[in-house]
Amino acid sequence: MQRPEAWPRPHPGEGAAAAPAVGPAGLRLQEPSLYTVKAVFILDNDGHRLLAKYYDDTFPSMKEQMAFEKNVFSKTSQTDSEIAFLGGMTVVYKSSIDLFLYVVGSSHENELMLMSVLTCLFASLNHVLRKNVEKRWLLENMDGAFLVLDEIVDGGVILESDPEQVIQKVNFRVLQSAKEQIKWSLLK
């Protein structure tokens, strides 16, 4: 039995940029997308950027990104909540000693999905930084922090939300890199 179309769907070439379809009872439905994360960034307790990755062109210039980060920090640094809705964005965040970790999605994004990315990021960094998720340790291990982030999110698509899996993959990549360095030093 063929399933009838419940509402008009956009042309396949239109993708996520298309206007949302109108469903039963006039409700607007978003086109499903794997691109859930718009940005991930870590700020210090003064609101200065330590690590940032933006996955779409919502904030195309560094100036716009920094202004957004400053706005987010000013709205979230003095509150105890974990979710904020700013400028059409859903922002989930967590603070740790002298760091603020943020995961940003669109306004229609599921907060639980974004929170799973944030939780995985924090737990993975906690392991990589040997339970010292603070500015000094992050700056000394920035390459590991970027590896962790790259294992969790790629191009805005959530790849992994289990910290144990992320740690295994990061350790494997570090081991492979060490083997390559040894190999090249032996060939010289």
PDB file of C-alpha atoms in Angstrom:
ATOM      1  CA  MET A   1       0.000   0.000   0.000  1.00  0.00           C
ATOM      2  CA  GLN A   2       1.402   3.344  -1.003  1.00  0.00           C
ATOM      3  CA  ARG A   3       1.514   6.047   1.665  1.00  0.00           C
ATOM      4  CA  PRO A   4      -0.303   9.222   0.574  1.00  0.00           C
ATOM      5  CA  GLU A   5       1.451  12.540   0.911  1.00  0.00           C
ATOM      6  CA  ALA A   6       0.188  14.298   4.024  1.00  0.00           C
ATOM      7  CA  TRP A   7       1.454  17.735   2.967  1.00  0.00           C
ATOM      8  CA  PRO A   8       3.318  19.297   0.083  1.00  0.00           C
ATOM      9  CA  ARG A   9       7.064  18.736   0.277  1.00  0.00           C
ATOM     10  CA  PRO A  10       9.667  21.111  -1.160  1.00  0.00           C
ATOM     11  CA  HIS A  11      11.557  20.167  -4.271  1.00  0.00           C
ATOM     12  CA  PRO A  12      14.534  17.932  -3.372  1.00  0.00           C
ATOM     13  CA  GLY A  13      16.969  20.555  -4.620  1.00  0.00           C
ATOM     14  CA  GLU A  14      15.634  23.199  -2.231  1.00  0.00           C
ATOM     15  CA  GLY A  15      16.910  21.455   0.942  1.00  0.00           C
ATOM     16  CA  ALA A  16      17.056  23.163   4.328  1.00  0.00           C
ATOM     17  CA  ALA A  17      16.924  26.649   2.799  1.00  0.00           C
ATOM     18  CA  ALA A  18      13.390  26.019   1.584  1.00  0.00           C
ATOM     19  CA  ALA A  19      10.420  27.497   3.344  1.00  0.00           C
ATOM     20  CA  PRO A  20       8.899  25.071   5.805  1.00  0.00           C
ATOM     21  CA  ALA A  21       6.102  22.877   4.476  1.00  0.00           C
ATOM     22  CA  VAL A  22       2.564  23.424   5.683  1.00  0.00           C
ATOM     23  CA  GLY A  23       1.221  20.317   7.374  1.00  0.00           C
ATOM     24  CA  PRO A  24      -2.175  19.269   8.667  1.00  0.00           C
ATOM     25  CA  ALA A  25      -4.130  21.986  10.480  1.00  0.00           C
ATOM     26  CA  GLY A  26      -1.857  24.659   8.976  1.00  0.00           C
ATOM     27  CA  LEU A  27       1.167  23.804  11.159  1.00  0.00           C
ATOM     28  CA  ARG A  28       4.551  24.725   9.731  1.00  0.00           C
ATOM     29  CA  LEU A  29       6.922  21.774   9.545  1.00  0.00           C
ATOM     30  CA  GLN A  30      10.677  22.063   9.111  1.00  0.00           C
ATOM     31  CA  GLU A  31      12.518  19.963   6.589  1.00  0.00           C
ATOM     32  CA  PRO A  32      14.572  17.438   8.597  1.00  0.00           C
ATOM     33  CA  SER A  33      18.302  18.012   8.459  1.00  0.00           C
ATOM     34  CA  LEU A  34      21.443  16.434   9.856  1.00  0.00           C
ATOM     35  CA  TYR A  35      23.002  19.899  10.145  1.00  0.00           C
ATOM     36  CA  THR A  36      21.995  20.568  13.739  1.00  0.00           C
ATOM     37  CA  VAL A  37      24.953  22.495  15.138  1.00  0.00           C
ATOM     38  CA  LYS A  38      25.657  26.017  13.920  1.00  0.00           C
ATOM     39  CA  ALA A  39      28.594  26.717  16.230  1.00  0.00           C
ATOM     40  CA  VAL A  40      30.588  25.507  19.206  1.00  0.00           C
ATOM     41  CA  PHE A  41      32.749  27.891  21.175  1.00  0.00           C
ATOM     42  CA  ILE A  42      34.553  28.151  24.493  1.00  0.00           C
ATOM     43  CA  LEU A  43      35.069  31.489  26.205  1.00  0.00           C
ATOM     44  CA  ASP A  44      37.061  32.384  29.303  1.00  0.00           C
ATOM     45  CA  ASN A  45      35.426  34.026  32.320  1.00  0.00           C
ATOM     46  CA  ASP A  46      36.039  37.466  30.760  1.00  0.00           C
ATOM     47  CA  GLY A  47      34.186  36.494  27.564  1.00  0.00           C
ATOM     48  CA  HIS A  48      37.292  36.141  25.389  1.00  0.00           C
ATOM     49  CA  ARG A  49      37.356  33.417  22.744  1.00  0.00           C
ATOM     50  CA  LEU A  50      39.594  30.423  23.388  1.00  0.00           C
ATOM     51  CA  LEU A  51      38.187  27.968  20.851  1.00  0.00           C
ATOM     52  CA  ALA A  52      35.476  28.404  18.231  1.00  0.00           C
ATOM     53  CA  LYS A  53      34.113  26.572  15.230  1.00  0.00           C
ATOM     54  CA  TYR A  54      31.251  27.883  13.105  1.00  0.00           C
ATOM     55  CA  TYR A  55      29.619  25.407  10.748  1.00  0.00           C
ATOM     56  CA  ASP A  56      27.494  27.612   8.490  1.00  0.00           C
ATOM     57  CA  ASP A  57      27.426  31.165   7.195  1.00  0.00           C
ATOM     58  CA  THR A  58      25.024  32.601   9.785  1.00  0.00           C
ATOM     59  CA  PHE A  59      27.960  34.679  11.046  1.00  0.00           C
ATOM     60  CA  PRO A  60      30.273  34.862   8.026  1.00  0.00           C
ATOM     61  CA  SER A  61      32.866  37.308   9.338  1.00  0.00           C
ATOM     62  CA  MET A  62      35.074  37.206  12.412  1.00  0.00           C
ATOM     63  CA  LYS A  63      33.575  40.542  13.504  1.00  0.00           C
ATOM     64  CA  GLU A  64      30.029  39.108  13.439  1.00  0.00           C
ATOM     65  CA  GLN A  65      31.145  35.970  15.276  1.00  0.00           C
ATOM     66  CA  MET A  66      32.850  37.988  18.011  1.00  0.00           C
ATOM     67  CA  ALA A  67      29.799  40.247  18.395  1.00  0.00           C
ATOM     68  CA  PHE A  68      27.544  37.189  18.689  1.00  0.00           C
ATOM     69  CA  GLU A  69      29.866  35.602  21.268  1.00  0.00           C
ATOM     70  CA  LYS A  70      29.960  38.835  23.281  1.00  0.00           C
ATOM     71  CA  ASN A  71      26.155  39.027  23.232  1.00  0.00           C
ATOM     72  CA  VAL A  72      25.795  35.379  24.250  1.00  0.00           C
ATOM     73  CA  PHE A  73      28.337  35.790  27.060  1.00  0.00           C
ATOM     74  CA  SER A  74      26.663  38.921  28.425  1.00  0.00           C
ATOM     75  CA  LYS A  75      23.269  37.171  28.484  1.00  0.00           C
ATOM     76  CA  THR A  76      24.465  33.866  29.965  1.00  0.00           C
ATOM     77  CA  SER A  77      27.430  34.499  32.251  1.00  0.00           C
ATOM     78  CA  GLN A  78      25.332  35.634  35.226  1.00  0.00           C
ATOM     79  CA  THR A  79      22.550  33.033  35.037  1.00  0.00           C
ATOM     80  CA  ASP A  80      22.178  29.510  36.360  1.00  0.00           C
ATOM     81  CA  SER A  81      20.120  28.123  33.496  1.00  0.00           C
ATOM     82  CA  GLU A  82      21.529  25.936  30.718  1.00  0.00           C
ATOM     83  CA  ILE A  83      19.504  27.091  27.706  1.00  0.00           C
ATOM     84  CA  ALA A  84      19.089  30.512  26.112  1.00  0.00           C
ATOM     85  CA  PHE A  85      17.201  31.692  23.044  1.00  0.00           C
ATOM     86  CA  LEU A  86      19.017  34.629  21.438  1.00  0.00           C
ATOM     87  CA  GLY A  87      18.584  36.192  18.028  1.00  0.00           C
ATOM     88  CA  GLY A  88      16.760  33.220  16.539  1.00  0.00           C
ATOM     89  CA  MET A  89      19.303  30.759  17.956  1.00  0.00           C
ATOM     90  CA  THR A  90      19.088  28.087  20.611  1.00  0.00           C
ATOM     91  CA  VAL A  91      22.153  28.182  22.829  1.00  0.00           C
ATOM     92  CA  VAL A  92      23.013  25.536  25.413  1.00  0.00           C
ATOM     93  CA  TYR A  93      25.893  26.218  27.739  1.00  0.00           C
ATOM     94  CA  LYS A  94      27.846  25.082  30.751  1.00  0.00           C
ATOM     95  CA  SER A  95      30.448  26.766  32.919  1.00  0.00           C
ATOM     96  CA  SER A  96      33.472  25.126  34.508  1.00  0.00           C
ATOM     97  CA  ILE A  97      35.849  26.987  36.815  1.00  0.00           C
ATOM     98  CA  ASP A  98      36.966  29.772  34.427  1.00  0.00           C
ATOM     99  CA  LEU A  99      35.459  28.515  31.149  1.00  0.00           C
ATOM    100  CA  PHE A 100      32.085  28.764  29.426  1.00  0.00           C
ATOM    101  CA  LEU A 101      31.254  26.094  26.832  1.00  0.00           C
ATOM    102  CA  TYR A 102      28.527  26.853  24.264  1.00  0.00           C
ATOM    103  CA  VAL A 103      26.741  24.846  21.585  1.00  0.00           C
ATOM    104  CA  VAL A 104      24.520  26.808  19.185  1.00  0.00           C
ATOM    105  CA  GLY A 105      21.699  25.575  16.953  1.00  0.00           C
ATOM    106  CA  SER A 106      18.815  27.184  15.105  1.00  0.00           C
ATOM    107  CA  SER A 107      15.672  28.273  16.934  1.00  0.00           C
ATOM    108  CA  HIS A 108      13.786  25.126  15.911  1.00  0.00           C
ATOM    109  CA  GLU A 109      16.560  22.750  16.976  1.00  0.00           C
ATOM    110  CA  ASN A 110      15.960  20.154  19.664  1.00  0.00           C
ATOM    111  CA  GLU A 111      17.613  21.365  22.875  1.00  0.00           C
ATOM    112  CA  LEU A 112      18.260  17.791  23.999  1.00  0.00           C
ATOM    113  CA  MET A 113      20.321  17.093  20.875  1.00  0.00           C
ATOM    114  CA  LEU A 114      22.382  20.220  21.463  1.00  0.00           C
ATOM    115  CA  MET A 115      22.738  19.364  25.150  1.00  0.00           C
ATOM    116  CA  SER A 116      24.018  15.886  24.263  1.00  0.00           C
ATOM    117  CA  VAL A 117      26.787  17.534  22.200  1.00  0.00           C
ATOM    118  CA  LEU A 118      27.632  19.862  25.083  1.00  0.00           C
ATOM    119  CA  THR A 119      27.681  17.026  27.624  1.00  0.00           C
ATOM    120  CA  CYS A 120      29.879  14.906  25.367  1.00  0.00           C
ATOM    121  CA  LEU A 121      32.239  17.823  24.754  1.00  0.00           C
ATOM    122  CA  PHE A 122      32.583  18.547  28.466  1.00  0.00           C
ATOM    123  CA  ALA A 123      33.070  14.891  29.461  1.00  0.00           C
ATOM    124  CA  SER A 124      35.605  14.315  26.682  1.00  0.00           C
ATOM    125  CA  LEU A 125      37.557  17.458  27.557  1.00  0.00           C
ATOM    126  CA  ASN A 126      37.404  16.445  31.205  1.00  0.00           C
ATOM    127  CA  HIS A 127      39.190  13.219  30.281  1.00  0.00           C
ATOM    128  CA  VAL A 128      41.698  14.763  27.854  1.00  0.00           C
ATOM    129  CA  LEU A 129      42.542  17.562  30.303  1.00  0.00           C
ATOM    130  CA  ARG A 130      42.834  15.073  33.180  1.00  0.00           C
ATOM    131  CA  LYS A 131      39.817  16.420  35.084  1.00  0.00           C
ATOM    132  CA  ASN A 132      41.104  20.010  34.855  1.00  0.00           C
ATOM    133  CA  VAL A 133      38.615  21.712  32.548  1.00  0.00           C
ATOM    134  CA  GLU A 134      40.029  25.179  33.047  1.00  0.00           C
ATOM    135  CA  LYS A 135      41.645  27.848  30.903  1.00  0.00           C
ATOM    136  CA  ARG A 136      45.303  27.064  31.591  1.00  0.00           C
ATOM    137  CA  TRP A 137      44.941  23.353  30.804  1.00  0.00           C
ATOM    138  CA  LEU A 138      42.797  24.038  27.745  1.00  0.00           C
ATOM    139  CA  LEU A 139      45.379  26.437  26.298  1.00  0.00           C
ATOM    140  CA  GLU A 140      48.167  23.905  26.889  1.00  0.00           C
ATOM    141  CA  ASN A 141      46.162  21.139  25.187  1.00  0.00           C
ATOM    142  CA  MET A 142      44.391  23.053  22.413  1.00  0.00           C
ATOM    143  CA  ASP A 143      45.270  20.439  19.770  1.00  0.00           C
ATOM    144  CA  GLY A 144      43.531  17.758  21.859  1.00  0.00           C
ATOM    145  CA  ALA A 145      40.517  20.019  22.349  1.00  0.00           C
ATOM    146  CA  PHE A 146      40.164  20.504  18.583  1.00  0.00           C
ATOM    147  CA  LEU A 147      40.518  16.745  18.037  1.00  0.00           C
ATOM    148  CA  VAL A 148      37.732  16.141  20.555  1.00  0.00           C
ATOM    149  CA  LEU A 149      35.477  18.693  18.881  1.00  0.00           C
ATOM    150  CA  ASP A 150      36.183  17.261  15.421  1.00  0.00           C
ATOM    151  CA  GLU A 151      35.183  13.790  16.614  1.00  0.00           C
ATOM    152  CA  ILE A 152      31.877  15.093  18.012  1.00  0.00           C
ATOM    153  CA  VAL A 153      30.753  17.489  15.244  1.00  0.00           C
ATOM    154  CA  ASP A 154      31.765  17.655  11.595  1.00  0.00           C
ATOM    155  CA  GLY A 155      30.398  20.420   9.417  1.00  0.00           C
ATOM    156  CA  GLY A 156      27.441  20.890  11.770  1.00  0.00           C
ATOM    157  CA  VAL A 157      26.512  17.193  11.755  1.00  0.00           C
ATOM    158  CA  ILE A 158      26.629  15.397  15.096  1.00  0.00           C
ATOM    159  CA  LEU A 159      28.928  12.399  14.673  1.00  0.00           C
ATOM    160  CA  GLU A 160      29.195  11.157  18.235  1.00  0.00           C
ATOM    161  CA  SER A 161      27.595  11.861  21.593  1.00  0.00           C
ATOM    162  CA  ASP A 162      29.266   9.142  23.681  1.00  0.00           C
ATOM    163  CA  PRO A 163      32.379  10.512  25.431  1.00  0.00           C
ATOM    164  CA  GLU A 164      33.962   7.041  25.679  1.00  0.00           C
ATOM    165  CA  GLN A 165      33.795   6.646  21.900  1.00  0.00           C
ATOM    166  CA  VAL A 166      35.221  10.124  21.371  1.00  0.00           C
ATOM    167  CA  ILE A 167      38.123   9.416  23.736  1.00  0.00           C
ATOM    168  CA  GLN A 168      38.873   6.122  21.969  1.00  0.00           C
ATOM    169  CA  LYS A 169      38.893   7.828  18.561  1.00  0.00           C
ATOM    170  CA  VAL A 170      41.066  10.710  19.786  1.00  0.00           C
ATOM    171  CA  ASN A 171      43.523   8.290  21.395  1.00  0.00           C
ATOM    172  CA  PHE A 172      43.639   6.278  18.155  1.00  0.00           C
ATOM    173  CA  ARG A 173      44.332   9.422  16.092  1.00  0.00           C
ATOM    174  CA  VAL A 174      47.072  10.515  18.519  1.00  0.00           C
ATOM    175  CA  LEU A 175      48.610   7.026  18.387  1.00  0.00           C
ATOM    176  CA  GLN A 176      48.511   7.015  14.562  1.00  0.00           C
ATOM    177  CA  SER A 177      50.137  10.453  14.475  1.00  0.00           C
ATOM    178  CA  ALA A 178      52.894   9.290  16.837  1.00  0.00           C
ATOM    179  CA  LYS A 179      53.526   6.226  14.651  1.00  0.00           C
ATOM    180  CA  GLU A 180      53.790   8.456  11.556  1.00  0.00           C
ATOM    181  CA  GLN A 181      56.290  10.735  13.305  1.00  0.00           C
ATOM    182  CA  ILE A 182      58.428   7.753  14.348  1.00  0.00           C
ATOM    183  CA  LYS A 183      58.258   6.336  10.826  1.00  0.00           C
ATOM    184  CA  TRP A 184      59.387   9.641   9.264  1.00  0.00           C
ATOM    185  CA  SER A 185      62.180  10.118  11.795  1.00  0.00           C
ATOM    186  CA  LEU A 186      63.506   6.615  10.997  1.00  0.00           C
ATOM    187  CA  LEU A 187      63.472   7.336   7.265  1.00  0.00           C
ATOM    188  CA  LYS A 188      65.601  10.473   7.667  1.00  0.00           C
TER     189      LYS A 188
END
